[in-house]
Short mmCIF file of C-alpha atoms in Angstrom, two decimals:
data_model
loop_
_atom_site.label_atom_id
_atom_site.label_comp_id
_atom_site.label_asym_id
_atom_site.label_seq_id
_atom_site.Cartn_x
_atom_site.Cartn_y
_atom_site.Cartn_z
CA MET A 1 0.00 0.00 0.00
CA LYS A 2 1.36 3.39 -1.08
CA VAL A 3 0.08 6.52 0.68
CA TYR A 4 0.31 10.10 -0.55
CA VAL A 5 0.36 13.05 1.88
CA SER A 6 -0.19 16.66 0.77
CA VAL A 7 0.75 19.09 3.54
CA ASP A 8 -0.37 22.71 3.67
CA MET A 9 0.49 25.08 6.50
CA GLU A 10 -2.47 27.25 7.51
CA GLY A 11 -4.21 24.30 9.14
CA VAL A 12 -1.14 23.04 10.99
CA THR A 13 -1.31 22.47 14.75
CA GLY A 14 -0.73 25.63 16.78
CA LEU A 15 -0.58 28.19 13.96
CA THR A 16 -2.89 31.21 13.54
CA ASP A 17 -0.70 34.14 12.45
CA PRO A 18 0.04 35.08 8.82
CA GLU A 19 3.65 35.81 9.82
CA GLU A 20 4.05 32.14 10.71
CA MET A 21 3.29 31.23 7.09
CA HIS A 22 6.17 33.03 5.38
CA ALA A 23 9.96 32.86 5.57
CA GLY A 24 11.30 35.74 7.63
CA GLY A 25 8.08 36.16 9.58
CA ARG A 26 8.01 35.92 13.34
CA GLY A 27 7.39 32.29 14.29
CA TYR A 28 7.96 30.88 10.79
CA GLU A 29 10.82 28.55 11.75
CA ARG A 30 8.80 27.11 14.61
CA GLY A 31 5.87 26.83 12.21
CA CYS A 32 7.98 24.68 9.90
CA GLU A 33 8.77 22.37 12.79
CA LEU A 34 5.10 22.07 13.70
CA MET A 35 4.21 21.47 10.05
CA THR A 36 6.75 18.65 9.89
CA ALA A 37 5.42 17.19 13.12
CA ASP A 38 1.88 17.07 11.67
CA ALA A 39 3.25 15.36 8.57
CA ASN A 40 5.13 12.86 10.73
CA ALA A 41 1.96 11.99 12.61
CA VAL A 42 0.32 11.04 9.30
CA VAL A 43 3.39 9.08 8.22
CA GLN A 44 3.47 7.18 11.51
CA GLY A 45 -0.20 6.31 11.28
CA ALA A 46 0.22 5.17 7.69
CA PHE A 47 3.01 2.75 8.55
CA GLU A 48 1.08 1.49 11.55
CA ALA A 49 -1.71 0.64 9.10
CA GLY A 50 0.64 -1.33 6.87
CA ALA A 51 1.86 1.22 4.32
CA GLU A 52 4.87 0.13 2.30
CA ALA A 53 5.73 3.63 1.05
CA VAL A 54 4.68 7.18 1.92
CA ARG A 55 5.36 10.20 -0.26
CA VAL A 56 4.98 13.64 1.36
CA ASN A 57 4.45 16.77 -0.75
CA ASP A 58 5.21 20.21 0.69
CA ALA A 59 2.13 22.04 -0.63
CA HIS A 60 2.42 25.46 1.00
CA GLY A 61 3.62 28.71 -0.54
CA SER A 62 7.27 28.44 -1.48
CA THR A 63 6.99 24.65 -1.00
CA LYS A 64 10.24 24.88 0.96
CA ASN A 65 8.77 24.63 4.44
CA LEU A 66 8.94 21.02 5.61
CA ARG A 67 12.13 20.10 7.50
CA ILE A 68 13.68 17.08 5.78
CA ASP A 69 16.04 16.64 8.73
CA LEU A 70 13.04 16.19 11.03
CA LEU A 71 10.89 14.11 8.67
CA ASP A 72 10.20 10.47 9.51
CA GLU A 73 13.00 8.59 7.77
CA ARG A 74 10.61 6.07 6.24
CA ALA A 75 8.98 8.76 4.06
CA THR A 76 10.19 10.69 1.03
CA LEU A 77 9.62 14.40 0.44
CA VAL A 78 8.70 16.38 -2.69
CA ARG A 79 9.97 19.90 -2.11
CA GLY A 80 10.72 23.13 -3.94
CA PRO A 81 9.10 25.51 -6.43
CA GLY A 82 8.43 24.80 -10.08
CA LYS A 83 6.28 21.75 -9.41
CA PRO A 84 3.79 21.57 -12.30
CA LEU A 85 1.04 19.92 -10.25
CA ARG A 86 1.60 22.09 -7.20
CA MET A 87 -0.42 20.79 -4.24
CA GLY A 88 -0.85 17.44 -6.01
CA GLN A 89 2.72 16.97 -7.19
CA GLY A 90 3.88 13.36 -7.02
CA LEU A 91 0.39 11.85 -6.85
CA ASP A 92 -0.45 9.17 -9.41
CA GLU A 93 -2.78 6.22 -9.86
CA THR A 94 -0.48 3.82 -7.99
CA TYR A 95 -1.44 5.29 -4.60
CA ALA A 96 -4.09 3.57 -2.47
CA ALA A 97 -5.10 6.79 -0.70
CA ALA A 98 -4.36 10.48 -0.34
CA CYS A 99 -4.18 12.29 3.01
CA PHE A 100 -4.38 16.06 3.39
CA ALA A 101 -2.67 17.55 6.45
CA GLY A 102 -2.62 21.18 7.58
CA TYR A 103 -5.43 22.15 5.20
CA HIS A 104 -7.70 25.16 5.71
CA ALA A 105 -11.19 26.35 4.83
CA ARG A 106 -11.97 28.02 1.52
CA ALA A 107 -12.17 31.79 1.20
CA GLY A 108 -14.99 33.45 3.09
CA VAL A 109 -15.84 30.63 5.49
CA ARG A 110 -16.90 31.98 8.87
CA HIS A 111 -14.50 30.90 11.63
CA GLY A 112 -12.11 29.45 9.06
CA VAL A 113 -8.60 30.04 10.40
CA LEU A 114 -6.51 31.83 7.73
CA ASN A 115 -9.28 31.01 5.24
CA HIS A 116 -8.51 31.62 1.57
CA THR A 117 -8.45 29.74 -1.70
CA TRP A 118 -5.02 29.31 -3.26
CA MET A 119 -4.03 32.97 -2.87
CA GLY A 120 -4.73 35.49 -0.14
CA LYS A 121 -6.13 38.91 -1.03
CA GLU A 122 -5.98 38.33 -4.79
CA ILE A 123 -8.84 35.79 -5.07
CA GLN A 124 -12.38 36.31 -3.83
CA ASN A 125 -13.80 32.90 -4.82
CA VAL A 126 -12.98 29.85 -6.92
CA TYR A 127 -15.57 27.68 -8.67
CA LEU A 128 -15.33 24.17 -10.09
CA ASN A 129 -18.06 23.33 -12.59
CA GLY A 130 -20.08 26.20 -11.18
CA GLU A 131 -19.79 25.14 -7.52
CA ILE A 132 -17.83 27.17 -4.99
CA CYS A 133 -14.54 25.45 -4.36
CA GLY A 134 -11.70 25.40 -1.86
CA GLU A 135 -8.33 23.72 -1.99
CA THR A 136 -9.72 20.53 -0.46
CA ARG A 137 -12.15 20.15 -3.38
CA LEU A 138 -9.48 21.03 -5.95
CA VAL A 139 -6.89 18.52 -4.77
CA ALA A 140 -9.51 15.84 -4.03
CA ALA A 141 -10.82 16.23 -7.58
CA PHE A 142 -7.32 15.85 -8.98
CA ALA A 143 -6.84 12.71 -6.90
CA GLY A 144 -10.24 11.46 -8.03
CA THR A 145 -9.34 11.76 -11.71
CA LEU A 146 -6.48 9.35 -10.93
CA GLY A 147 -8.81 6.97 -9.09
CA VAL A 148 -7.34 7.82 -5.68
CA PRO A 149 -9.70 8.46 -2.73
CA VAL A 150 -9.04 10.96 0.04
CA ALA A 151 -8.97 9.11 3.37
CA LEU A 152 -7.97 11.86 5.84
CA VAL A 153 -8.16 15.64 6.20
CA THR A 154 -6.60 17.53 9.12
CA GLY A 155 -6.74 21.24 9.88
CA ASP A 156 -9.18 23.54 11.60
CA GLU A 157 -12.77 22.56 12.37
CA ALA A 158 -14.05 24.58 9.40
CA VAL A 159 -12.04 22.60 6.84
CA CYS A 160 -13.04 19.35 8.52
CA GLU A 161 -16.69 20.32 8.06
CA GLU A 162 -15.94 21.26 4.45
CA ALA A 163 -14.26 17.89 3.86
CA ARG A 164 -17.12 15.88 5.36
CA GLU A 165 -19.68 17.81 3.30
CA LEU A 166 -17.69 17.10 0.14
CA LEU A 167 -16.31 13.61 0.75
CA GLY A 168 -18.78 12.02 3.15
CA ASP A 169 -17.46 9.83 5.96
CA VAL A 170 -13.82 10.82 5.51
CA GLU A 171 -11.62 10.74 8.62
CA THR A 172 -10.95 14.25 9.93
CA VAL A 173 -8.92 15.73 12.77
CA ALA A 174 -9.62 19.28 13.93
CA VAL A 175 -6.44 20.55 15.58
CA LYS A 176 -7.98 24.00 16.20
CA ASN A 177 -11.39 25.63 16.34
CA GLY A 178 -11.55 29.07 14.76
CA VAL A 179 -12.67 32.14 16.65
CA ASP A 180 -12.02 34.41 13.67
CA LYS A 181 -9.66 34.40 10.70
CA PHE A 182 -6.57 35.00 12.83
CA SER A 183 -7.56 33.43 16.14
CA ALA A 184 -8.47 29.96 17.34
CA GLU A 185 -8.71 27.61 20.29
CA LEU A 186 -5.79 25.22 19.88
CA LEU A 187 -5.00 21.65 20.85
CA PRO A 188 -1.55 21.05 22.35
CA PRO A 189 0.75 19.44 19.77
CA SER A 190 1.07 16.17 21.70
CA VAL A 191 -2.70 15.75 21.73
CA ALA A 192 -3.15 16.80 18.10
CA HIS A 193 -0.42 14.50 16.84
CA ALA A 194 -1.78 11.50 18.69
CA ARG A 195 -5.20 12.12 17.17
CA ILE A 196 -3.73 12.54 13.67
CA ARG A 197 -1.73 9.33 13.96
CA GLU A 198 -4.73 7.37 15.22
CA ALA A 199 -7.08 8.80 12.58
CA THR A 200 -4.63 8.00 9.79
CA ALA A 201 -4.30 4.39 10.87
CA ARG A 202 -8.06 4.14 11.26
CA ALA A 203 -8.70 5.64 7.82
CA LEU A 204 -6.27 3.33 6.04
CA GLY A 205 -7.82 0.39 7.86
CA ARG A 206 -11.15 1.06 6.14
CA LEU A 207 -10.15 2.09 2.64
CA ALA A 208 -13.06 0.14 1.20
CA ASP A 209 -15.37 2.78 2.69
CA PHE A 210 -13.94 5.58 0.53
CA ARG A 211 -14.60 6.46 -3.09
CA PRO A 212 -12.65 8.88 -5.27
CA TYR A 213 -14.23 12.29 -5.65
CA THR A 214 -14.92 12.59 -9.37
CA PRO A 215 -16.57 15.73 -10.75
CA ARG A 216 -17.84 15.32 -14.28
CA ALA A 217 -15.60 16.29 -17.19
CA PRO A 218 -15.10 18.66 -18.87
CA TYR A 219 -13.85 20.63 -15.88
CA THR A 220 -14.48 24.36 -15.76
CA LEU A 221 -12.42 26.42 -13.35
CA GLY A 222 -13.88 29.81 -12.55
CA VAL A 223 -11.97 32.43 -10.57
CA GLU A 224 -13.46 35.59 -9.14
CA TRP A 225 -10.51 37.91 -8.64
CA ASN A 226 -10.38 40.94 -6.39
CA SER A 227 -8.90 43.08 -9.14
CA THR A 228 -9.86 43.81 -12.73
CA ALA A 229 -6.15 44.13 -13.51
CA ILE A 230 -5.38 40.60 -12.32
CA ALA A 231 -8.37 39.21 -14.24
CA ALA A 232 -7.22 40.96 -17.40
CA GLY A 233 -3.67 39.69 -16.99
CA CYS A 234 -4.77 36.10 -16.45
CA ALA A 235 -7.18 36.24 -19.39
CA ILE A 236 -4.19 36.61 -21.70
CA ILE A 237 -3.13 33.02 -20.94
CA PRO A 238 -4.08 30.78 -23.89
CA GLY A 239 -7.28 28.89 -23.10
CA VAL A 240 -8.34 31.26 -20.33
CA ARG A 241 -11.33 33.46 -21.19
CA SER A 242 -12.77 36.56 -19.59
CA ALA A 243 -16.19 35.91 -18.05
CA GLY A 244 -16.64 39.38 -16.53
CA PRO A 245 -14.57 42.35 -15.34
CA ARG A 246 -13.10 40.33 -12.45
CA HIS A 247 -13.87 36.78 -13.61
CA THR A 248 -11.91 34.27 -15.66
CA GLU A 249 -12.82 30.75 -16.77
CA PHE A 250 -10.86 27.81 -18.13
CA THR A 251 -12.28 24.51 -19.39
CA THR A 252 -10.37 21.28 -19.94
CA ASP A 253 -10.70 17.50 -19.94
CA ASP A 254 -7.34 17.18 -18.13
CA PHE A 255 -7.57 18.13 -14.46
CA GLY A 256 -3.79 18.30 -14.26
CA GLN A 257 -3.99 21.43 -16.41
CA ILE A 258 -6.11 23.10 -13.75
CA MET A 259 -3.53 22.31 -11.08
CA SER A 260 -0.77 23.70 -13.28
CA LEU A 261 -2.76 26.78 -14.24
CA PHE A 262 -2.95 27.91 -10.63
CA GLY A 263 0.83 28.20 -10.61
CA ILE A 264 0.67 30.63 -13.53
CA PHE A 265 -2.22 32.49 -11.95
CA ALA A 266 -0.18 32.91 -8.76
CA MET A 267 2.74 34.42 -10.67
CA ILE A 268 0.57 36.88 -12.60
CA GLY A 269 -1.74 37.71 -9.72
CA GLY A 270 1.09 38.19 -7.28
CA GLN A 271 3.03 40.44 -9.63
CA VAL A 272 0.06 42.64 -10.44
CA ALA A 273 -1.08 42.90 -6.83
CA CYS A 274 2.37 43.54 -5.39
CA GLY A 275 3.58 45.79 -8.19
CA SER A 276 0.55 48.04 -8.54
CA GLY A 277 0.34 49.58 -5.10
CA VAL A 278 -2.92 50.07 -3.28
CA TYR A 279 -4.89 50.04 -6.54
CA GLY A 280 -3.68 46.55 -7.62
#
């Protein structure tokens, strides 16, 4: 049994502050350690359940956050920018299950800690085939196109609710309960990690209960941007069309193209937003 683990950072045990998400910010280095500890709890649970191999993908921001020197030595790590499939890099049809650790609620979810979808202030909402969509739905859909079910989601309570609504009786672990976007009631790491390890082993022990999440092709990705300038810049990309002053859409039969497109969106959106001052 091969297990794939995609690890984001906003839903990691103990973290609530945007500074903890970015290199150079106060608390970032400790945040990387906590992120690695959450990943290790999943890895440990996977091997307890009989996994033969576990691949971990650093799926946050720069994708240079997880500490390889602290990672469980039985796992391998996909790290670094330039990954075409971004949060799903390294996942293929040979994996028995995917686990999402440190995930967060989609943009605009009340009490969602550090809630957003893919980018921060640049994106208002994302839609998949007309339905509002967060990162959990996006990566689960990519896994589903490969025939891989999602067995576990960890993060704040809001993303756990989002995952259960989308995926049914998936195993979830809420390591924090949001008060507002930047505040939460937290579990101590030792408690959170024990729960993550146990939930992972439990999930992989009942894989027959899970089904891949498979939206119907063709897949249409809609993005509601916060800026007309970003929307116009992204609409220049071949295959992307303008659907309104701040809306773009892209349709494809290959979900991998959607995962890759977000990388290009991030480059354009980030440049326009950061380079255009307060009016970006």
